[in-house]
Short mmCIF file of C-alpha atoms in Angstrom, two decimals:
data_model
loop_
_atom_site.label_atom_id
_atom_site.label_comp_id
_atom_site.label_asym_id
_atom_site.label_seq_id
_atom_site.Cartn_x
_atom_site.Cartn_y
_atom_site.Cartn_z
CA GLN A 1 -11.84 5.97 39.33
CA VAL A 2 -10.35 8.31 36.78
CA HIS A 3 -12.05 8.65 33.43
CA LEU A 4 -9.70 9.42 30.53
CA VAL A 5 -10.43 10.88 27.10
CA GLU A 6 -7.73 11.16 24.41
CA SER A 7 -7.71 13.55 21.46
CA GLY A 8 -5.34 14.93 18.88
CA GLY A 9 -4.75 11.92 16.67
CA GLY A 10 -5.01 12.06 12.91
CA LEU A 11 -3.25 11.65 9.61
CA VAL A 12 0.19 13.26 9.16
CA GLN A 13 3.03 12.93 6.72
CA ALA A 14 6.33 11.47 7.75
CA GLY A 15 8.43 14.11 9.50
CA GLY A 16 5.40 15.90 10.82
CA SER A 17 4.16 16.50 14.33
CA LEU A 18 1.08 15.84 16.42
CA ARG A 19 0.21 16.60 20.01
CA LEU A 20 -2.04 14.17 21.80
CA SER A 21 -4.01 15.21 24.86
CA CYS A 22 -5.42 13.04 27.66
CA VAL A 23 -8.00 14.76 29.82
CA ALA A 24 -8.95 13.16 33.15
CA SER A 25 -12.18 13.49 35.07
CA GLY A 26 -13.64 11.81 38.14
CA ARG A 27 -11.33 11.19 41.11
CA THR A 28 -8.58 13.47 39.88
CA SER A 29 -7.77 14.66 43.41
CA GLU A 30 -6.04 11.34 43.94
CA ASN A 31 -2.44 10.93 42.82
CA TYR A 32 -1.94 9.00 39.60
CA ALA A 33 0.79 8.39 37.06
CA VAL A 34 -0.05 8.38 33.40
CA GLY A 35 1.28 6.30 30.53
CA TRP A 36 0.80 6.61 26.81
CA PHE A 37 0.58 3.24 25.09
CA ARG A 38 0.14 2.32 21.45
CA GLN A 39 -1.02 -0.67 19.55
CA ALA A 40 -0.55 -1.22 15.84
CA PRO A 41 -2.47 -3.89 13.86
CA GLY A 42 -1.03 -7.31 14.51
CA ARG A 43 1.37 -6.07 17.20
CA ASP A 44 1.38 -6.13 20.96
CA ARG A 45 0.51 -3.05 22.95
CA GLU A 46 3.61 -1.19 24.04
CA LEU A 47 4.36 1.60 26.49
CA VAL A 48 5.48 4.70 24.61
CA ALA A 49 6.03 7.10 27.52
CA ALA A 50 5.06 7.56 31.15
CA ILE A 51 5.11 10.36 33.65
CA ASN A 52 4.81 10.48 37.41
CA TRP A 53 2.28 12.49 39.36
CA SER A 54 4.43 15.58 39.82
CA GLY A 55 5.77 15.56 36.27
CA THR A 56 9.36 15.34 37.43
CA ASP A 57 10.09 11.81 36.20
CA THR A 58 9.49 10.44 32.70
CA THR A 59 10.41 7.38 30.72
CA TYR A 60 10.28 6.57 26.98
CA VAL A 61 10.57 3.54 24.81
CA GLY A 62 13.81 3.68 22.89
CA SER A 63 12.25 4.09 19.47
CA VAL A 64 10.66 7.43 20.42
CA ARG A 65 13.28 8.88 22.72
CA GLY A 66 14.36 12.27 21.45
CA ARG A 67 11.29 12.61 19.25
CA PHE A 68 8.38 12.41 21.72
CA ALA A 69 7.85 14.36 24.93
CA ILE A 70 5.33 13.64 27.66
CA SER A 71 4.20 16.35 30.03
CA ARG A 72 1.29 17.10 32.32
CA ASP A 73 -0.67 20.06 33.70
CA ASN A 74 -2.42 18.86 36.85
CA ALA A 75 -4.32 22.13 37.10
CA LYS A 76 -6.02 21.15 33.86
CA ASN A 77 -6.10 17.39 34.59
CA THR A 78 -4.35 16.93 31.26
CA VAL A 79 -1.36 14.94 30.07
CA TYR A 80 0.21 15.61 26.69
CA LEU A 81 2.28 13.64 24.26
CA GLN A 82 4.14 15.82 21.81
CA MET A 83 5.22 13.73 18.85
CA ASN A 84 7.78 15.15 16.44
CA SER A 85 9.62 13.69 13.44
CA LEU A 86 6.91 11.11 13.05
CA LYS A 87 7.65 7.94 11.12
CA PRO A 88 5.33 5.47 9.39
CA GLU A 89 6.18 2.94 12.09
CA ASP A 90 4.58 5.27 14.64
CA THR A 91 1.22 4.45 13.11
CA ALA A 92 -1.01 2.96 15.83
CA VAL A 93 -3.93 3.61 18.10
CA TYR A 94 -2.61 5.58 21.09
CA TYR A 95 -4.12 5.13 24.50
CA CYS A 96 -3.51 6.94 27.74
CA ALA A 97 -3.87 5.13 31.04
CA ALA A 98 -3.71 6.02 34.70
CA ALA A 99 -1.98 4.13 37.50
CA PRO A 100 -2.69 4.99 41.14
CA GLY A 101 0.13 6.54 43.13
CA LEU A 102 2.94 9.01 42.82
CA LEU A 103 5.45 6.98 40.80
CA LEU A 104 5.45 6.14 37.10
CA SER A 105 5.49 2.54 36.00
CA PRO A 106 6.59 0.80 32.78
CA VAL A 107 4.30 -2.15 33.61
CA ALA A 108 0.97 -2.13 31.77
CA ASN A 109 -0.95 -4.08 34.40
CA ARG A 110 -0.37 -1.31 36.96
CA TYR A 111 -2.63 0.93 34.87
CA ASP A 112 -6.26 0.39 35.79
CA ASN A 113 -8.00 3.20 33.96
CA TRP A 114 -7.81 3.45 30.18
CA GLY A 115 -9.07 5.83 27.56
CA GLN A 116 -10.80 4.80 24.37
CA GLY A 117 -7.78 5.54 22.18
CA THR A 118 -7.02 7.98 19.37
CA PRO A 119 -5.67 6.79 16.00
CA VAL A 120 -2.44 8.11 14.54
CA THR A 121 -1.55 7.43 10.94
CA VAL A 122 1.79 8.51 9.47
CA SER A 123 2.05 8.36 5.72
CA SER A 124 5.36 7.93 3.91
#
């Protein structure tokens, strides 16, 4: 199993930026894709962005495309989510999750290791 810990959340004004980090430990020698998900109060969890093992393939939900960027540094066992031009509707708890294998997936139930989440609040 891969153990994941997120950090970098906080309170920011609309238009500001945050960078979330997801550090993996445990069986990091095995290939895994990573997704960033978010869940706002009263809303379903949604995939925000995902990246494959090599970092060469990414996907984003439409509402963040062009504002957020996912990347990874496998030497540091870390995946990042750079969030720019933040909007109040980006307010949520953000989770990173790992799915076994080389390929990314937009399907939440492929991800079998989850972090504890980091809250992001964007004020207007």
